[in-house]
PDB file of C-alpha atoms in Angstrom:
ATOM      1  CA  MET A  19    -124.165  13.047  37.786  1.00 43.00           C
ATOM      2  CA  GLY A  20    -125.486   9.981  36.034  1.00 38.00           C
ATOM      3  CA  ARG A  21    -127.643  10.083  32.943  1.00 43.00           C
ATOM      4  CA  SER A  22    -130.363   7.833  34.374  1.00 47.00           C
ATOM      5  CA  ARG A  23    -132.296  10.919  35.485  1.00 72.00           C
ATOM      6  CA  ARG A  24    -133.600  13.643  33.237  1.00 87.00           C
ATOM      7  CA  THR A  25    -132.269  17.112  33.928  1.00 93.00           C
ATOM      8  CA  LEU A  26    -134.477  20.124  34.566  1.00 96.00           C
ATOM      9  CA  PRO A  27    -133.721  21.719  31.158  1.00 95.00           C
ATOM     10  CA  GLU A  28    -134.856  18.497  29.473  1.00 94.00           C
ATOM     11  CA  GLU A  29    -138.019  18.332  31.559  1.00 94.00           C
ATOM     12  CA  LEU A  30    -138.840  21.985  30.906  1.00 95.00           C
ATOM     13  CA  LEU A  31    -138.397  21.443  27.177  1.00 93.00           C
ATOM     14  CA  LEU A  32    -140.626  18.364  27.196  1.00 92.00           C
ATOM     15  CA  LEU A  33    -143.301  20.342  29.063  1.00 91.00           C
ATOM     16  CA  ALA A  34    -143.179  23.062  26.411  1.00 91.00           C
ATOM     17  CA  LEU A  35    -143.312  20.663  23.471  1.00 87.00           C
ATOM     18  CA  ASP A  36    -146.769  20.352  21.934  1.00 80.00           C
ATOM     19  CA  PRO A  37    -147.318  16.622  21.248  1.00 72.00           C
ATOM     20  CA  ALA A  38    -149.723  17.340  18.397  1.00 70.00           C
ATOM     21  CA  THR A  39    -147.815  19.966  16.425  1.00 73.00           C
ATOM     22  CA  GLY A  40    -144.173  19.430  17.340  1.00 73.00           C
ATOM     23  CA  THR A  41    -143.754  23.106  18.212  1.00 79.00           C
ATOM     24  CA  THR A  42    -142.625  24.639  21.482  1.00 83.00           C
ATOM     25  CA  ALA A  43    -144.711  27.118  23.433  1.00 82.00           C
ATOM     26  CA  GLN A  44    -143.083  30.433  24.335  1.00 80.00           C
ATOM     27  CA  PRO A  45    -139.926  29.874  22.247  1.00 79.00           C
ATOM     28  CA  GLN A  46    -138.034  33.054  23.135  1.00 79.00           C
ATOM     29  CA  SER A  47    -138.726  32.953  26.871  1.00 90.00           C
ATOM     30  CA  LEU A  48    -138.131  29.194  26.826  1.00 92.00           C
ATOM     31  CA  ASP A  49    -134.520  29.831  25.804  1.00 92.00           C
ATOM     32  CA  LEU A  50    -134.097  31.967  28.920  1.00 94.00           C
ATOM     33  CA  GLY A  51    -135.781  29.288  30.991  1.00 95.00           C
ATOM     34  CA  LEU A  52    -133.390  26.610  29.741  1.00 95.00           C
ATOM     35  CA  ALA A  53    -130.409  28.712  30.823  1.00 95.00           C
ATOM     36  CA  GLY A  54    -132.070  29.185  34.202  1.00 96.00           C
ATOM     37  CA  ALA A  55    -132.872  25.478  34.483  1.00 97.00           C
ATOM     38  CA  GLN A  56    -129.175  24.718  34.032  1.00 97.00           C
ATOM     39  CA  LEU A  57    -128.407  26.874  37.074  1.00 97.00           C
ATOM     40  CA  VAL A  58    -130.980  25.063  39.191  1.00 96.00           C
ATOM     41  CA  GLU A  59    -129.683  21.668  38.069  1.00 97.00           C
ATOM     42  CA  LEU A  60    -126.124  22.679  38.947  1.00 97.00           C
ATOM     43  CA  ALA A  61    -127.344  23.878  42.348  1.00 97.00           C
ATOM     44  CA  LEU A  62    -129.137  20.574  42.980  1.00 95.00           C
ATOM     45  CA  ALA A  63    -125.876  18.822  42.098  1.00 96.00           C
ATOM     46  CA  GLY A  64    -124.027  20.906  44.698  1.00 96.00           C
ATOM     47  CA  ARG A  65    -121.855  22.736  42.146  1.00 97.00           C
ATOM     48  CA  ILE A  66    -123.207  26.266  42.627  1.00 97.00           C
ATOM     49  CA  ALA A  67    -125.161  28.142  45.287  1.00 96.00           C
ATOM     50  CA  PRO A  68    -127.074  31.438  45.503  1.00 94.00           C
ATOM     51  CA  ASP A  69    -125.199  34.387  46.996  1.00 92.00           C
ATOM     52  CA  GLY A  70    -127.821  37.108  47.334  1.00 91.00           C
ATOM     53  CA  ASP A  71    -128.945  37.717  43.751  1.00 91.00           C
ATOM     54  CA  ARG A  72    -125.720  36.196  42.446  1.00 95.00           C
ATOM     55  CA  ILE A  73    -124.544  32.697  41.611  1.00 96.00           C
ATOM     56  CA  ALA A  74    -121.318  31.367  43.150  1.00 96.00           C
ATOM     57  CA  VAL A  75    -119.429  28.237  42.144  1.00 97.00           C
ATOM     58  CA  VAL A  76    -118.829  26.143  45.271  1.00 97.00           C
ATOM     59  CA  LEU A  77    -117.576  22.913  43.661  1.00 97.00           C
ATOM     60  CA  PRO A  78    -116.064  23.129  40.145  1.00 95.00           C
ATOM     61  CA  ARG A  79    -115.899  19.344  39.714  1.00 96.00           C
ATOM     62  CA  PRO A  80    -117.644  18.198  36.472  1.00 96.00           C
ATOM     63  CA  THR A  81    -121.061  16.597  36.738  1.00 95.00           C
ATOM     64  CA  GLY A  82    -120.636  14.222  33.810  1.00 94.00           C
ATOM     65  CA  ASP A  83    -123.259  16.052  31.733  1.00 94.00           C
ATOM     66  CA  PRO A  84    -121.414  17.857  28.890  1.00 92.00           C
ATOM     67  CA  THR A  85    -123.929  20.688  28.531  1.00 93.00           C
ATOM     68  CA  LEU A  86    -124.124  21.371  32.256  1.00 96.00           C
ATOM     69  CA  ASP A  87    -120.348  21.110  32.583  1.00 96.00           C
ATOM     70  CA  SER A  88    -119.905  23.696  29.836  1.00 94.00           C
ATOM     71  CA  ALA A  89    -122.114  26.102  31.787  1.00 95.00           C
ATOM     72  CA  LEU A  90    -120.249  25.288  35.017  1.00 97.00           C
ATOM     73  CA  GLU A  91    -116.896  26.007  33.385  1.00 96.00           C
ATOM     74  CA  LEU A  92    -118.137  29.350  32.065  1.00 95.00           C
ATOM     75  CA  LEU A  93    -119.304  30.271  35.553  1.00 96.00           C
ATOM     76  CA  ARG A  94    -115.962  29.190  37.023  1.00 96.00           C
ATOM     77  CA  ARG A  95    -114.064  31.349  34.549  1.00 95.00           C
ATOM     78  CA  ARG A  96    -115.928  34.422  35.747  1.00 92.00           C
ATOM     79  CA  GLY A  97    -113.824  34.196  38.926  1.00 89.00           C
ATOM     80  CA  SER A  98    -116.458  35.859  41.116  1.00 93.00           C
ATOM     81  CA  PRO A  99    -120.193  35.374  41.685  1.00 96.00           C
ATOM     82  CA  VAL A 100    -122.286  36.531  38.729  1.00 95.00           C
ATOM     83  CA  ARG A 101    -125.764  38.040  38.918  1.00 95.00           C
ATOM     84  CA  ALA A 102    -128.340  35.468  37.852  1.00 95.00           C
ATOM     85  CA  VAL A 103    -130.108  37.988  35.651  1.00 95.00           C
ATOM     86  CA  HIS A 104    -126.895  38.748  33.754  1.00 94.00           C
ATOM     87  CA  TRP A 105    -126.136  35.076  33.261  1.00 94.00           C
ATOM     88  CA  ILE A 106    -129.624  34.230  32.012  1.00 94.00           C
ATOM     89  CA  GLY A 107    -129.748  37.319  29.804  1.00 91.00           C
ATOM     90  CA  GLY A 108    -126.449  36.464  28.105  1.00 88.00           C
ATOM     91  CA  PRO A 109    -126.229  34.815  24.678  1.00 82.00           C
ATOM     92  CA  ARG A 110    -127.208  31.151  24.674  1.00 76.00           C
ATOM     93  CA  LEU A 111    -127.146  30.436  20.959  1.00 74.00           C
ATOM     94  CA  GLY A 112    -128.181  26.897  20.103  1.00 85.00           C
ATOM     95  CA  LEU A 113    -129.050  25.840  23.656  1.00 89.00           C
ATOM     96  CA  ARG A 114    -132.584  24.730  22.793  1.00 89.00           C
ATOM     97  CA  GLN A 115    -131.351  22.837  19.754  1.00 89.00           C
ATOM     98  CA  THR A 116    -128.642  21.172  21.848  1.00 91.00           C
ATOM     99  CA  TYR A 117    -131.261  19.785  24.205  1.00 92.00           C
ATOM    100  CA  LEU A 118    -133.596  18.774  21.387  1.00 90.00           C
ATOM    101  CA  THR A 119    -130.748  16.884  19.737  1.00 89.00           C
ATOM    102  CA  HIS A 120    -129.974  15.145  23.022  1.00 89.00           C
ATOM    103  CA  LEU A 121    -133.624  14.183  23.513  1.00 89.00           C
ATOM    104  CA  GLU A 122    -133.639  12.808  19.974  1.00 88.00           C
ATOM    105  CA  ARG A 123    -130.515  10.720  20.683  1.00 88.00           C
ATOM    106  CA  CYS A 124    -132.199   9.360  23.805  1.00 84.00           C
ATOM    107  CA  GLY A 125    -135.255   8.384  21.770  1.00 83.00           C
ATOM    108  CA  MET A 126    -137.627  10.760  23.578  1.00 84.00           C
ATOM    109  CA  VAL A 127    -138.379  12.854  20.466  1.00 85.00           C
ATOM    110  CA  HIS A 128    -137.871  12.436  16.744  1.00 81.00           C
ATOM    111  CA  ALA A 129    -137.273  15.114  14.126  1.00 82.00           C
ATOM    112  CA  VAL A 130    -139.842  15.669  11.372  1.00 82.00           C
ATOM    113  CA  ALA A 131    -138.714  17.683   8.346  1.00 79.00           C
ATOM    114  CA  GLY A 132    -141.224  19.990   6.697  1.00 69.00           C
ATOM    115  CA  GLN A 133    -141.700  23.278   4.892  1.00 63.00           C
ATOM    116  CA  MET A 134    -143.199  26.628   5.764  1.00 65.00           C
ATOM    117  CA  CYS A 135    -145.327  28.179   3.035  1.00 67.00           C
ATOM    118  CA  GLY A 136    -144.170  25.345   0.802  1.00 67.00           C
ATOM    119  CA  VAL A 137    -140.680  26.851   0.553  1.00 73.00           C
ATOM    120  CA  LEU A 138    -138.811  27.380   3.813  1.00 76.00           C
ATOM    121  CA  PRO A 139    -137.471  24.183   5.390  1.00 74.00           C
ATOM    122  CA  THR A 140    -138.514  23.547   8.992  1.00 77.00           C
ATOM    123  CA  THR A 141    -137.842  20.876  11.583  1.00 79.00           C
ATOM    124  CA  ARG A 142    -140.417  19.929  14.171  1.00 80.00           C
ATOM    125  CA  TYR A 143    -139.966  17.514  17.047  1.00 82.00           C
ATOM    126  CA  GLN A 144    -142.579  14.953  18.000  1.00 78.00           C
ATOM    127  CA  ALA A 145    -142.500  13.142  21.334  1.00 78.00           C
ATOM    128  CA  THR A 146    -141.915   9.408  20.896  1.00 79.00           C
ATOM    129  CA  ASP A 147    -142.699   8.442  24.493  1.00 72.00           C
ATOM    130  CA  THR A 148    -145.631  10.465  25.771  1.00 76.00           C
ATOM    131  CA  ALA A 149    -145.540   8.545  29.061  1.00 83.00           C
ATOM    132  CA  ILE A 150    -142.451  10.540  30.053  1.00 85.00           C
ATOM    133  CA  SER A 151    -144.211  13.850  29.429  1.00 84.00           C
ATOM    134  CA  ARG A 152    -147.259  12.603  31.325  1.00 88.00           C
ATOM    135  CA  GLU A 153    -145.095  11.677  34.313  1.00 91.00           C
ATOM    136  CA  ILE A 154    -143.526  15.149  34.394  1.00 92.00           C
ATOM    137  CA  ARG A 155    -146.934  16.772  34.100  1.00 91.00           C
ATOM    138  CA  ALA A 156    -148.333  14.512  36.838  1.00 93.00           C
ATOM    139  CA  ARG A 157    -145.700  15.782  39.265  1.00 92.00           C
ATOM    140  CA  LEU A 158    -146.792  19.358  38.634  1.00 92.00           C
ATOM    141  CA  ASP A 159    -150.469  18.443  38.874  1.00 93.00           C
ATOM    142  CA  SER A 160    -149.905  16.707  42.199  1.00 93.00           C
ATOM    143  CA  ALA A 161    -148.077  19.712  43.639  1.00 90.00           C
ATOM    144  CA  ILE A 162    -150.803  22.057  42.422  1.00 91.00           C
ATOM    145  CA  ARG A 163    -153.880  20.092  43.423  1.00 88.00           C
ATOM    146  CA  THR A 164    -152.866  18.386  46.666  1.00 87.00           C
ATOM    147  CA  GLY A 165    -151.340  21.390  48.381  1.00 79.00           C
ATOM    148  CA  VAL A 166    -148.486  19.206  49.656  1.00 85.00           C
ATOM    149  CA  PRO A 167    -145.158  21.086  49.438  1.00 85.00           C
ATOM    150  CA  PRO A 168    -143.279  19.656  46.450  1.00 90.00           C
ATOM    151  CA  ASP A 169    -139.707  18.426  46.406  1.00 92.00           C
ATOM    152  CA  PRO A 170    -137.123  21.047  45.335  1.00 91.00           C
ATOM    153  CA  ARG A 171    -136.869  19.674  41.781  1.00 92.00           C
ATOM    154  CA  THR A 172    -140.607  19.856  41.157  1.00 93.00           C
ATOM    155  CA  ALA A 173    -140.853  23.260  42.835  1.00 93.00           C
ATOM    156  CA  ALA A 174    -138.086  24.608  40.604  1.00 94.00           C
ATOM    157  CA  LEU A 175    -139.729  23.130  37.509  1.00 95.00           C
ATOM    158  CA  ALA A 176    -143.014  24.817  38.466  1.00 94.00           C
ATOM    159  CA  ALA A 177    -141.245  28.145  39.025  1.00 94.00           C
ATOM    160  CA  LEU A 178    -139.529  27.944  35.642  1.00 95.00           C
ATOM    161  CA  ALA A 179    -142.726  26.879  33.867  1.00 95.00           C
ATOM    162  CA  HIS A 180    -144.474  29.934  35.289  1.00 94.00           C
ATOM    163  CA  ALA A 181    -141.560  32.244  34.523  1.00 95.00           C
ATOM    164  CA  VAL A 182    -141.435  31.344  30.823  1.00 94.00           C
ATOM    165  CA  GLY A 183    -145.224  31.614  30.450  1.00 93.00           C
ATOM    166  CA  LEU A 184    -146.225  27.962  30.139  1.00 93.00           C
ATOM    167  CA  GLY A 185    -149.201  28.365  32.478  1.00 92.00           C
ATOM    168  CA  LYS A 186    -151.827  28.776  29.775  1.00 89.00           C
ATOM    169  CA  HIS A 187    -150.168  26.076  27.679  1.00 89.00           C
ATOM    170  CA  LEU A 188    -150.436  23.593  30.543  1.00 91.00           C
ATOM    171  CA  TYR A 189    -153.692  24.816  32.133  1.00 93.00           C
ATOM    172  CA  PRO A 190    -155.698  26.658  29.470  1.00 91.00           C
ATOM    173  CA  GLY A 191    -158.944  28.588  29.714  1.00 92.00           C
ATOM    174  CA  ASN A 192    -160.960  29.858  32.635  1.00 94.00           C
ATOM    175  CA  GLU A 193    -161.072  26.387  34.129  1.00 91.00           C
ATOM    176  CA  GLY A 194    -157.284  26.433  34.418  1.00 93.00           C
ATOM    177  CA  ARG A 195    -157.093  29.798  36.194  1.00 93.00           C
ATOM    178  CA  SER A 196    -156.777  28.388  39.704  1.00 93.00           C
ATOM    179  CA  CYS A 197    -154.095  25.927  38.577  1.00 93.00           C
ATOM    180  CA  ARG A 198    -152.124  28.747  36.947  1.00 93.00           C
ATOM    181  CA  SER A 199    -152.353  30.722  40.164  1.00 92.00           C
ATOM    182  CA  ARG A 200    -151.108  27.766  42.181  1.00 92.00           C
ATOM    183  CA  LEU A 201    -148.301  27.186  39.664  1.00 91.00           C
ATOM    184  CA  ARG A 202    -147.195  30.756  40.290  1.00 90.00           C
ATOM    185  CA  ASP A 203    -147.364  30.282  44.057  1.00 90.00           C
ATOM    186  CA  LEU A 204    -145.077  27.228  43.960  1.00 90.00           C
ATOM    187  CA  ILE A 205    -142.223  29.611  43.174  1.00 88.00           C
ATOM    188  CA  ARG A 206    -141.707  30.134  46.915  1.00 87.00           C
ATOM    189  CA  HIS A 207    -140.882  26.503  47.718  1.00 88.00           C
ATOM    190  CA  ASP A 208    -137.328  26.477  46.353  1.00 88.00           C
ATOM    191  CA  PRO A 209    -134.977  29.449  46.951  1.00 90.00           C
ATOM    192  CA  MET A 210    -132.770  28.706  43.951  1.00 93.00           C
ATOM    193  CA  GLY A 211    -135.743  28.078  41.686  1.00 92.00           C
ATOM    194  CA  GLY A 212    -137.324  31.320  42.886  1.00 92.00           C
ATOM    195  CA  LEU A 213    -134.143  33.312  42.297  1.00 95.00           C
ATOM    196  CA  VAL A 214    -133.768  31.940  38.787  1.00 95.00           C
ATOM    197  CA  ALA A 215    -137.454  32.327  37.910  1.00 95.00           C
ATOM    198  CA  HIS A 216    -137.437  35.980  38.987  1.00 94.00           C
ATOM    199  CA  ALA A 217    -134.261  36.526  36.943  1.00 95.00           C
ATOM    200  CA  VAL A 218    -135.932  35.027  33.857  1.00 95.00           C
ATOM    201  CA  MET A 219    -138.902  37.377  34.279  1.00 95.00           C
ATOM    202  CA  ASP A 220    -136.618  40.355  34.921  1.00 95.00           C
ATOM    203  CA  VAL A 221    -134.793  39.727  31.644  1.00 94.00           C
ATOM    204  CA  GLN A 222    -138.109  39.565  29.784  1.00 92.00           C
ATOM    205  CA  ASN A 223    -139.346  42.743  31.476  1.00 90.00           C
ATOM    206  CA  GLY A 224    -136.124  44.602  30.688  1.00 87.00           C
ATOM    207  CA  VAL A 225    -135.160  45.322  34.292  1.00 71.00           C
ATOM    208  CA  ALA A 226    -131.860  43.432  34.322  1.00 59.00           C
ATOM    209  CA  ALA A 227    -129.938  46.585  35.213  1.00 51.00           C
ATOM    210  CA  GLN A 228    -131.610  46.886  38.627  1.00 53.00           C
ATOM    211  CA  PRO A 229    -130.229  44.638  41.403  1.00 51.00           C
ATOM    212  CA  ARG A 230    -132.758  42.356  43.044  1.00 49.00           C
ATOM    213  CA  ARG A 231    -132.793  41.739  46.782  1.00 50.00           C
ATOM    214  CA  ALA A 232    -131.811  38.361  48.165  1.00 47.00           C
ATOM    215  CA  PRO A 233    -134.267  35.477  47.547  1.00 45.00           C
ATOM    216  CA  ALA A 234    -135.215  35.342  51.253  1.00 45.00           C
ATOM    217  CA  ALA A 235    -136.733  38.799  50.917  1.00 42.00           C
ATOM    218  CA  THR A 236    -138.661  37.988  47.739  1.00 42.00           C
ATOM    219  CA  ALA A 237    -139.474  34.300  47.950  1.00 41.00           C
ATOM    220  CA  GLY A 238    -143.077  34.850  49.037  1.00 43.00           C
ATOM    221  CA  ARG A 239    -143.816  37.703  46.671  1.00 43.00           C
ATOM    222  CA  PRO A 240    -145.990  36.837  43.673  1.00 43.00           C
ATOM    223  CA  PRO A 241    -143.934  37.383  40.510  1.00 42.00           C
ATOM    224  CA  GLY A 242    -144.818  39.967  37.905  1.00 42.00           C
ATOM    225  CA  ARG A 243    -146.532  39.057  34.689  1.00 41.00           C
ATOM    226  CA  THR A 244    -144.400  38.485  31.658  1.00 39.00           C
ATOM    227  CA  PRO A 245    -144.985  40.583  28.548  1.00 39.00           C
ATOM    228  CA  THR A 246    -144.979  37.667  26.128  1.00 38.00           C
ATOM    229  CA  ALA A 247    -148.135  35.960  24.878  1.00 34.00           C
ATOM    230  CA  GLU A 248    -148.432  32.714  26.807  1.00 36.00           C
ATOM    231  CA  SER A 249    -150.206  30.822  24.067  1.00 35.00           C
ATOM    232  CA  ALA A 250    -147.831  31.541  21.189  1.00 35.00           C
ATOM    233  CA  THR A 251    -146.223  28.611  19.366  1.00 36.00           C
ATOM    234  CA  VAL A 252    -143.796  28.530  16.451  1.00 35.00           C
ATOM    235  CA  PRO A 253    -141.745  25.796  14.771  1.00 38.00           C
ATOM    236  CA  VAL A 254    -138.721  24.846  16.831  1.00 38.00           C
ATOM    237  CA  GLN A 255    -136.239  25.446  14.007  1.00 37.00           C
ATOM    238  CA  VAL A 256    -136.627  27.199  10.658  1.00 35.00           C
ATOM    239  CA  THR A 257    -134.129  28.694   8.293  1.00 37.00           C
ATOM    240  CA  ALA A 258    -130.944  30.359   9.487  1.00 39.00           C
ATOM    241  CA  ARG A 259    -132.384  33.756   8.673  1.00 37.00           C
ATOM    242  CA  ARG A 260    -135.484  33.190  10.793  1.00 40.00           C
ATOM    243  CA  GLY A 261    -133.347  31.757  13.607  1.00 42.00           C
ATOM    244  CA  ALA A 262    -131.160  34.851  13.617  1.00 40.00           C
ATOM    245  CA  MET A 263    -134.220  37.069  13.835  1.00 37.00           C
ATOM    246  CA  ALA A 264    -135.585  35.048  16.763  1.00 40.00           C
ATOM    247  CA  ARG A 265    -132.297  35.299  18.608  1.00 41.00           C
ATOM    248  CA  ALA A 266    -132.195  39.036  18.059  1.00 40.00           C
ATOM    249  CA  VAL A 267    -135.605  39.364  19.701  1.00 36.00           C
ATOM    250  CA  ALA A 268    -134.724  37.026  22.569  1.00 40.00           C
ATOM    251  CA  HIS A 269    -131.412  38.603  23.390  1.00 42.00           C
TER     252      HIS A 269
END
């Protein structure tokens, strides 16, 4: 896989990044979404495929993306298909920071040091090229407002955005209600995206222990609502103590 194209985890992170404040919406659920976005990206690259509610490695050859290849190798080491909900619910310490660091290296964001309450050091990330974020958003808007079935990548991005609770961040207020509903409905256009999005919501709802039926049986079913507040934002990175607390809540 070349690096000329942004991956789904990168696009999801850019969607969640507030250009004004440098914070990410839905930080805990976003971490789950990034793990899920890796699965979809690997599926689009032909490395994995859904097997009921499980993920099976079908081609262990590296993609050329170090972060994706690390996830692929972990999946390969499992030796047998793994339930998507168990994979997404597993520890993914530092995944969001890994992608933020990569976006910074690529010049798409830059780090801004600050302090919380005048004492605790924080790091926020400001977008340096808002045209990229606008292009990603335009793809979602087109899929939502034209009614034309989106390509698998855009459909999966929409499913993940809904699953992590970005609807009210992207389409706020009463005027955005119909767009949020359509965003939710796009989950049915990509089987892998739908499987992963449902797994993300299952982890948040605490139902990971119950097996889910195959995507074909659930693809058209509207997903359940997530318990997290869709409009919440916090700094992307604070002190180690605060980061540990956030990870404890997320996992």
